[in-house]
């Protein structure tokens, strides 16, 4: 990462990235199975692809961790 001028942020391996709606933040326990590739949020009714939703959530969580670390300096 340093070679390319980038920063790597570690997110907890227990962060429920594919189970959390990236729109409203609802945690959907029904998406626990890896067989569930697409799902609809029971709260905001947004339709999610499991991998795309997880990527959005990981980006947002990484930015949150980075901001918190930056504020501690």
PDB file of N, CA and C in Angstrom:
ATOM      1  N   UNK A   1       0.826  -1.192   0.000  1.00  0.00           N
ATOM      2  CA  UNK A   1       0.000   0.000   0.000  1.00  0.00           C
ATOM      3  C   UNK A   1       0.870   1.257   0.000  1.00  0.00           C
ATOM      4  N   UNK A   2       1.936   1.230   0.762  1.00  0.00           N
ATOM      5  CA  UNK A   2       2.810   2.395   0.854  1.00  0.00           C
ATOM      6  C   UNK A   2       3.422   2.716  -0.509  1.00  0.00           C
ATOM      7  N   UNK A   3       3.775   1.694  -1.272  1.00  0.00           N
ATOM      8  CA  UNK A   3       4.362   1.868  -2.609  1.00  0.00           C
ATOM      9  C   UNK A   3       3.447   2.694  -3.507  1.00  0.00           C
ATOM     10  N   UNK A   4       2.143   2.469  -3.393  1.00  0.00           N
ATOM     11  CA  UNK A   4       1.152   3.168  -4.215  1.00  0.00           C
ATOM     12  C   UNK A   4       0.547   4.391  -3.528  1.00  0.00           C
ATOM     13  N   UNK A   5       1.060   4.727  -2.350  1.00  0.00           N
ATOM     14  CA  UNK A   5       0.548   5.884  -1.630  1.00  0.00           C
ATOM     15  C   UNK A   5      -0.848   5.675  -1.077  1.00  0.00           C
ATOM     16  N   UNK A   6      -1.153   4.450  -0.690  1.00  0.00           N
ATOM     17  CA  UNK A   6      -2.477   4.101  -0.175  1.00  0.00           C
ATOM     18  C   UNK A   6      -2.391   3.719   1.294  1.00  0.00           C
ATOM     19  N   UNK A   7      -3.533   3.682   1.935  1.00  0.00           N
ATOM     20  CA  UNK A   7      -3.635   3.278   3.331  1.00  0.00           C
ATOM     21  C   UNK A   7      -4.554   2.070   3.417  1.00  0.00           C
ATOM     22  N   UNK A   8      -4.150   1.087   4.189  1.00  0.00           N
ATOM     23  CA  UNK A   8      -4.978  -0.098   4.420  1.00  0.00           C
ATOM     24  C   UNK A   8      -5.618   0.049   5.792  1.00  0.00           C
ATOM     25  N   UNK A   9      -6.925  -0.071   5.839  1.00  0.00           N
ATOM     26  CA  UNK A   9      -7.686   0.015   7.085  1.00  0.00           C
ATOM     27  C   UNK A   9      -8.253  -1.361   7.387  1.00  0.00           C
ATOM     28  N   UNK A  10      -8.026  -1.850   8.594  1.00  0.00           N
ATOM     29  CA  UNK A  10      -8.560  -3.157   8.986  1.00  0.00           C
ATOM     30  C   UNK A  10      -9.942  -2.987   9.601  1.00  0.00           C
ATOM     31  N   UNK A  11     -10.874  -3.773   9.111  1.00  0.00           N
ATOM     32  CA  UNK A  11     -12.236  -3.816   9.650  1.00  0.00           C
ATOM     33  C   UNK A  11     -12.384  -5.148  10.368  1.00  0.00           C
ATOM     34  N   UNK A  12     -13.079  -5.155  11.479  1.00  0.00           N
ATOM     35  CA  UNK A  12     -13.269  -6.381  12.251  1.00  0.00           C
ATOM     36  C   UNK A  12     -13.818  -7.503  11.376  1.00  0.00           C
ATOM     37  N   UNK A  13     -13.257  -8.699  11.533  1.00  0.00           N
ATOM     38  CA  UNK A  13     -13.747  -9.834  10.750  1.00  0.00           C
ATOM     39  C   UNK A  13     -15.160 -10.232  11.170  1.00  0.00           C
ATOM     40  N   UNK A  14     -15.627  -9.710  12.287  1.00  0.00           N
ATOM     41  CA  UNK A  14     -16.978 -10.006  12.746  1.00  0.00           C
ATOM     42  C   UNK A  14     -17.995  -8.950  12.299  1.00  0.00           C
ATOM     43  N   UNK A  15     -17.545  -7.941  11.568  1.00  0.00           N
ATOM     44  CA  UNK A  15     -18.458  -6.911  11.064  1.00  0.00           C
ATOM     45  C   UNK A  15     -19.438  -7.560  10.077  1.00  0.00           C
ATOM     46  N   UNK A  16     -20.763  -7.425  10.301  1.00  0.00           N
ATOM     47  CA  UNK A  16     -21.765  -8.101   9.466  1.00  0.00           C
ATOM     48  C   UNK A  16     -22.018  -7.373   8.145  1.00  0.00           C
ATOM     49  N   UNK A  17     -21.018  -7.323   7.282  1.00  0.00           N
ATOM     50  CA  UNK A  17     -21.099  -6.510   6.064  1.00  0.00           C
ATOM     51  C   UNK A  17     -22.162  -6.984   5.078  1.00  0.00           C
ATOM     52  N   UNK A  18     -22.353  -8.289   4.948  1.00  0.00           N
ATOM     53  CA  UNK A  18     -23.335  -8.770   3.966  1.00  0.00           C
ATOM     54  C   UNK A  18     -24.729  -8.898   4.560  1.00  0.00           C
ATOM     55  N   UNK A  19     -24.845  -8.774   5.878  1.00  0.00           N
ATOM     56  CA  UNK A  19     -26.142  -8.919   6.548  1.00  0.00           C
ATOM     57  C   UNK A  19     -26.790  -7.589   6.880  1.00  0.00           C
ATOM     58  N   UNK A  20     -26.074  -6.484   6.656  1.00  0.00           N
ATOM     59  CA  UNK A  20     -26.570  -5.161   7.014  1.00  0.00           C
ATOM     60  C   UNK A  20     -26.969  -4.394   5.761  1.00  0.00           C
ATOM     61  N   UNK A  21     -28.150  -3.810   5.781  1.00  0.00           N
ATOM     62  CA  UNK A  21     -28.620  -3.007   4.654  1.00  0.00           C
ATOM     63  C   UNK A  21     -27.747  -1.759   4.541  1.00  0.00           C
ATOM     64  N   UNK A  22     -27.166  -1.532   3.368  1.00  0.00           N
ATOM     65  CA  UNK A  22     -26.293  -0.372   3.178  1.00  0.00           C
ATOM     66  C   UNK A  22     -27.084   0.924   3.047  1.00  0.00           C
ATOM     67  N   UNK A  23     -28.409   0.840   2.962  1.00  0.00           N
ATOM     68  CA  UNK A  23     -29.259   2.029   2.857  1.00  0.00           C
ATOM     69  C   UNK A  23     -29.712   2.505   4.238  1.00  0.00           C
ATOM     70  N   UNK A  24     -30.324   1.600   5.019  1.00  0.00           N
ATOM     71  CA  UNK A  24     -30.912   2.021   6.297  1.00  0.00           C
ATOM     72  C   UNK A  24     -30.196   1.462   7.528  1.00  0.00           C
ATOM     73  N   UNK A  25     -29.289   0.491   7.348  1.00  0.00           N
ATOM     74  CA  UNK A  25     -28.543  -0.057   8.472  1.00  0.00           C
ATOM     75  C   UNK A  25     -29.199  -1.221   9.194  1.00  0.00           C
ATOM     76  N   UNK A  26     -30.333  -1.673   8.696  1.00  0.00           N
ATOM     77  CA  UNK A  26     -31.031  -2.808   9.317  1.00  0.00           C
ATOM     78  C   UNK A  26     -30.188  -4.081   9.178  1.00  0.00           C
ATOM     79  N   UNK A  27     -30.064  -4.846  10.285  1.00  0.00           N
ATOM     80  CA  UNK A  27     -29.354  -6.114  10.238  1.00  0.00           C
ATOM     81  C   UNK A  27     -30.370  -7.222   9.997  1.00  0.00           C
ATOM     82  N   UNK A  28     -30.204  -7.931   8.892  1.00  0.00           N
ATOM     83  CA  UNK A  28     -31.138  -8.971   8.485  1.00  0.00           C
ATOM     84  C   UNK A  28     -30.523 -10.341   8.759  1.00  0.00           C
ATOM     85  N   UNK A  29     -30.957 -11.000   9.816  1.00  0.00           N
ATOM     86  CA  UNK A  29     -30.412 -12.304  10.208  1.00  0.00           C
ATOM     87  C   UNK A  29     -30.733 -13.394   9.191  1.00  0.00           C
ATOM     88  N   UNK A  30     -31.736 -13.188   8.354  1.00  0.00           N
ATOM     89  CA  UNK A  30     -32.120 -14.200   7.358  1.00  0.00           C
ATOM     90  C   UNK A  30     -31.091 -14.328   6.247  1.00  0.00           C
ATOM     91  N   UNK A  31     -30.148 -13.411   6.153  1.00  0.00           N
ATOM     92  CA  UNK A  31     -29.135 -13.462   5.096  1.00  0.00           C
ATOM     93  C   UNK A  31     -27.863 -14.155   5.561  1.00  0.00           C
ATOM     94  N   UNK A  32     -27.920 -14.848   6.684  1.00  0.00           N
ATOM     95  CA  UNK A  32     -26.754 -15.533   7.239  1.00  0.00           C
ATOM     96  C   UNK A  32     -26.189 -16.605   6.317  1.00  0.00           C
ATOM     97  N   UNK A  33     -27.041 -17.290   5.585  1.00  0.00           N
ATOM     98  CA  UNK A  33     -26.622 -18.372   4.707  1.00  0.00           C
ATOM     99  C   UNK A  33     -25.926 -17.818   3.469  1.00  0.00           C
ATOM    100  N   UNK A  34     -24.818 -18.443   3.083  1.00  0.00           N
ATOM    101  CA  UNK A  34     -24.110 -18.034   1.864  1.00  0.00           C
ATOM    102  C   UNK A  34     -24.911 -18.346   0.602  1.00  0.00           C
ATOM    103  N   UNK A  35     -25.932 -19.169   0.727  1.00  0.00           N
ATOM    104  CA  UNK A  35     -26.786 -19.483  -0.425  1.00  0.00           C
ATOM    105  C   UNK A  35     -27.651 -18.294  -0.829  1.00  0.00           C
ATOM    106  N   UNK A  36     -27.887 -17.381   0.097  1.00  0.00           N
ATOM    107  CA  UNK A  36     -28.694 -16.189  -0.186  1.00  0.00           C
ATOM    108  C   UNK A  36     -27.807 -15.188  -0.906  1.00  0.00           C
ATOM    109  N   UNK A  37     -27.987 -15.031  -2.221  1.00  0.00           N
ATOM    110  CA  UNK A  37     -27.156 -14.143  -3.028  1.00  0.00           C
ATOM    111  C   UNK A  37     -27.786 -12.764  -3.194  1.00  0.00           C
ATOM    112  N   UNK A  38     -29.107 -12.682  -3.114  1.00  0.00           N
ATOM    113  CA  UNK A  38     -29.829 -11.420  -3.217  1.00  0.00           C
ATOM    114  C   UNK A  38     -30.897 -11.394  -2.134  1.00  0.00           C
ATOM    115  N   UNK A  39     -31.187 -10.206  -1.630  1.00  0.00           N
ATOM    116  CA  UNK A  39     -32.215 -10.099  -0.592  1.00  0.00           C
ATOM    117  C   UNK A  39     -32.808  -8.693  -0.588  1.00  0.00           C
ATOM    118  N   UNK A  40     -34.017  -8.608  -0.025  1.00  0.00           N
ATOM    119  CA  UNK A  40     -34.717  -7.335   0.116  1.00  0.00           C
ATOM    120  C   UNK A  40     -34.746  -6.960   1.587  1.00  0.00           C
ATOM    121  N   UNK A  41     -34.417  -5.706   1.871  1.00  0.00           N
ATOM    122  CA  UNK A  41     -34.427  -5.224   3.252  1.00  0.00           C
ATOM    123  C   UNK A  41     -35.867  -5.200   3.774  1.00  0.00           C
ATOM    124  N   UNK A  42     -36.106  -5.780   4.956  1.00  0.00           N
ATOM    125  CA  UNK A  42     -37.456  -5.780   5.510  1.00  0.00           C
ATOM    126  C   UNK A  42     -37.915  -4.402   5.994  1.00  0.00           C
ATOM    127  N   UNK A  43     -36.991  -3.454   6.145  1.00  0.00           N
ATOM    128  CA  UNK A  43     -37.347  -2.125   6.650  1.00  0.00           C
ATOM    129  C   UNK A  43     -37.559  -1.141   5.502  1.00  0.00           C
ATOM    130  N   UNK A  44     -36.532  -0.954   4.658  1.00  0.00           N
ATOM    131  CA  UNK A  44     -36.631   0.061   3.592  1.00  0.00           C
ATOM    132  C   UNK A  44     -36.964  -0.542   2.227  1.00  0.00           C
ATOM    133  N   UNK A  45     -37.014  -1.873   2.147  1.00  0.00           N
ATOM    134  CA  UNK A  45     -37.392  -2.610   0.938  1.00  0.00           C
ATOM    135  C   UNK A  45     -36.404  -2.449  -0.217  1.00  0.00           C
ATOM    136  N   UNK A  46     -35.182  -2.041   0.076  1.00  0.00           N
ATOM    137  CA  UNK A  46     -34.149  -1.956  -0.963  1.00  0.00           C
ATOM    138  C   UNK A  46     -33.719  -3.368  -1.350  1.00  0.00           C
ATOM    139  N   UNK A  47     -33.474  -3.577  -2.631  1.00  0.00           N
ATOM    140  CA  UNK A  47     -33.021  -4.876  -3.136  1.00  0.00           C
ATOM    141  C   UNK A  47     -31.495  -4.879  -3.159  1.00  0.00           C
ATOM    142  N   UNK A  48     -30.877  -5.931  -2.611  1.00  0.00           N
ATOM    143  CA  UNK A  48     -29.421  -5.992  -2.503  1.00  0.00           C
ATOM    144  C   UNK A  48     -28.846  -7.241  -3.146  1.00  0.00           C
ATOM    145  N   UNK A  49     -27.732  -7.070  -3.848  1.00  0.00           N
ATOM    146  CA  UNK A  49     -26.851  -8.172  -4.219  1.00  0.00           C
ATOM    147  C   UNK A  49     -25.904  -8.319  -3.033  1.00  0.00           C
ATOM    148  N   UNK A  50     -25.735  -9.529  -2.541  1.00  0.00           N
ATOM    149  CA  UNK A  50     -24.959  -9.763  -1.322  1.00  0.00           C
ATOM    150  C   UNK A  50     -23.552  -9.162  -1.399  1.00  0.00           C
ATOM    151  N   UNK A  51     -22.842  -9.390  -2.504  1.00  0.00           N
ATOM    152  CA  UNK A  51     -21.454  -8.946  -2.607  1.00  0.00           C
ATOM    153  C   UNK A  51     -21.332  -7.433  -2.773  1.00  0.00           C
ATOM    154  N   UNK A  52     -22.208  -6.844  -3.578  1.00  0.00           N
ATOM    155  CA  UNK A  52     -22.177  -5.397  -3.777  1.00  0.00           C
ATOM    156  C   UNK A  52     -22.526  -4.686  -2.475  1.00  0.00           C
ATOM    157  N   UNK A  53     -23.545  -5.168  -1.791  1.00  0.00           N
ATOM    158  CA  UNK A  53     -23.952  -4.593  -0.507  1.00  0.00           C
ATOM    159  C   UNK A  53     -22.815  -4.695   0.511  1.00  0.00           C
ATOM    160  N   UNK A  54     -22.154  -5.852   0.564  1.00  0.00           N
ATOM    161  CA  UNK A  54     -21.043  -6.039   1.502  1.00  0.00           C
ATOM    162  C   UNK A  54     -19.903  -5.075   1.179  1.00  0.00           C
ATOM    163  N   UNK A  55     -19.614  -4.878  -0.107  1.00  0.00           N
ATOM    164  CA  UNK A  55     -18.538  -3.961  -0.498  1.00  0.00           C
ATOM    165  C   UNK A  55     -18.842  -2.530  -0.057  1.00  0.00           C
ATOM    166  N   UNK A  56     -20.082  -2.102  -0.233  1.00  0.00           N
ATOM    167  CA  UNK A  56     -20.487  -0.753   0.191  1.00  0.00           C
ATOM    168  C   UNK A  56     -20.348  -0.613   1.707  1.00  0.00           C
ATOM    169  N   UNK A  57     -20.811  -1.632   2.436  1.00  0.00           N
ATOM    170  CA  UNK A  57     -20.727  -1.587   3.897  1.00  0.00           C
ATOM    171  C   UNK A  57     -19.279  -1.601   4.388  1.00  0.00           C
ATOM    172  N   UNK A  58     -18.417  -2.383   3.743  1.00  0.00           N
ATOM    173  CA  UNK A  58     -17.010  -2.425   4.139  1.00  0.00           C
ATOM    174  C   UNK A  58     -16.318  -1.093   3.858  1.00  0.00           C
ATOM    175  N   UNK A  59     -16.630  -0.475   2.730  1.00  0.00           N
ATOM    176  CA  UNK A  59     -16.072   0.838   2.432  1.00  0.00           C
ATOM    177  C   UNK A  59     -16.491   1.847   3.498  1.00  0.00           C
ATOM    178  N   UNK A  60     -17.776   1.879   3.806  1.00  0.00           N
ATOM    179  CA  UNK A  60     -18.282   2.825   4.805  1.00  0.00           C
ATOM    180  C   UNK A  60     -17.691   2.572   6.187  1.00  0.00           C
ATOM    181  N   UNK A  61     -17.571   1.312   6.582  1.00  0.00           N
ATOM    182  CA  UNK A  61     -16.986   0.979   7.887  1.00  0.00           C
ATOM    183  C   UNK A  61     -15.506   1.339   7.912  1.00  0.00           C
ATOM    184  N   UNK A  62     -14.798   1.078   6.825  1.00  0.00           N
ATOM    185  CA  UNK A  62     -13.390   1.440   6.746  1.00  0.00           C
ATOM    186  C   UNK A  62     -13.184   2.936   6.870  1.00  0.00           C
ATOM    187  N   UNK A  63     -14.032   3.719   6.217  1.00  0.00           N
ATOM    188  CA  UNK A  63     -13.943   5.172   6.318  1.00  0.00           C
ATOM    189  C   UNK A  63     -14.240   5.648   7.735  1.00  0.00           C
ATOM    190  N   UNK A  64     -15.183   4.994   8.406  1.00  0.00           N
ATOM    191  CA  UNK A  64     -15.506   5.341   9.792  1.00  0.00           C
ATOM    192  C   UNK A  64     -14.318   5.054  10.704  1.00  0.00           C
ATOM    193  N   UNK A  65     -13.703   3.889  10.546  1.00  0.00           N
ATOM    194  CA  UNK A  65     -12.531   3.523  11.347  1.00  0.00           C
ATOM    195  C   UNK A  65     -11.405   4.521  11.086  1.00  0.00           C
ATOM    196  N   UNK A  66     -11.180   4.859   9.822  1.00  0.00           N
ATOM    197  CA  UNK A  66     -10.118   5.801   9.453  1.00  0.00           C
ATOM    198  C   UNK A  66     -10.351   7.175  10.077  1.00  0.00           C
ATOM    199  N   UNK A  67     -11.600   7.675  10.013  1.00  0.00           N
ATOM    200  CA  UNK A  67     -11.923   8.973  10.602  1.00  0.00           C
ATOM    201  C   UNK A  67     -11.693   8.957  12.120  1.00  0.00           C
ATOM    202  N   UNK A  68     -12.106   7.872  12.764  1.00  0.00           N
ATOM    203  CA  UNK A  68     -11.927   7.764  14.224  1.00  0.00           C
ATOM    204  C   UNK A  68     -10.453   7.731  14.597  1.00  0.00           C
ATOM    205  N   UNK A  69      -9.650   7.010  13.818  1.00  0.00           N
ATOM    206  CA  UNK A  69      -8.206   6.961  14.082  1.00  0.00           C
ATOM    207  C   UNK A  69      -7.569   8.330  13.855  1.00  0.00           C
ATOM    208  N   UNK A  70      -8.024   9.021  12.820  1.00  0.00           N
ATOM    209  CA  UNK A  70      -7.485  10.334  12.480  1.00  0.00           C
ATOM    210  C   UNK A  70      -7.815  11.350  13.578  1.00  0.00           C
ATOM    211  N   UNK A  71      -9.008  11.255  14.148  1.00  0.00           N
ATOM    212  CA  UNK A  71      -9.427  12.184  15.202  1.00  0.00           C
ATOM    213  C   UNK A  71      -8.690  11.939  16.509  1.00  0.00           C
ATOM    214  N   UNK A  72      -8.133  10.742  16.694  1.00  0.00           N
ATOM    215  CA  UNK A  72      -7.427  10.420  17.927  1.00  0.00           C
ATOM    216  C   UNK A  72      -6.012  11.017  17.936  1.00  0.00           C
ATOM    217  N   UNK A  73      -5.528  11.434  16.780  1.00  0.00           N
ATOM    218  CA  UNK A  73      -4.153  11.973  16.708  1.00  0.00           C
ATOM    219  C   UNK A  73      -4.045  13.354  17.287  1.00  0.00           C
TER     220      UNK A  73
END
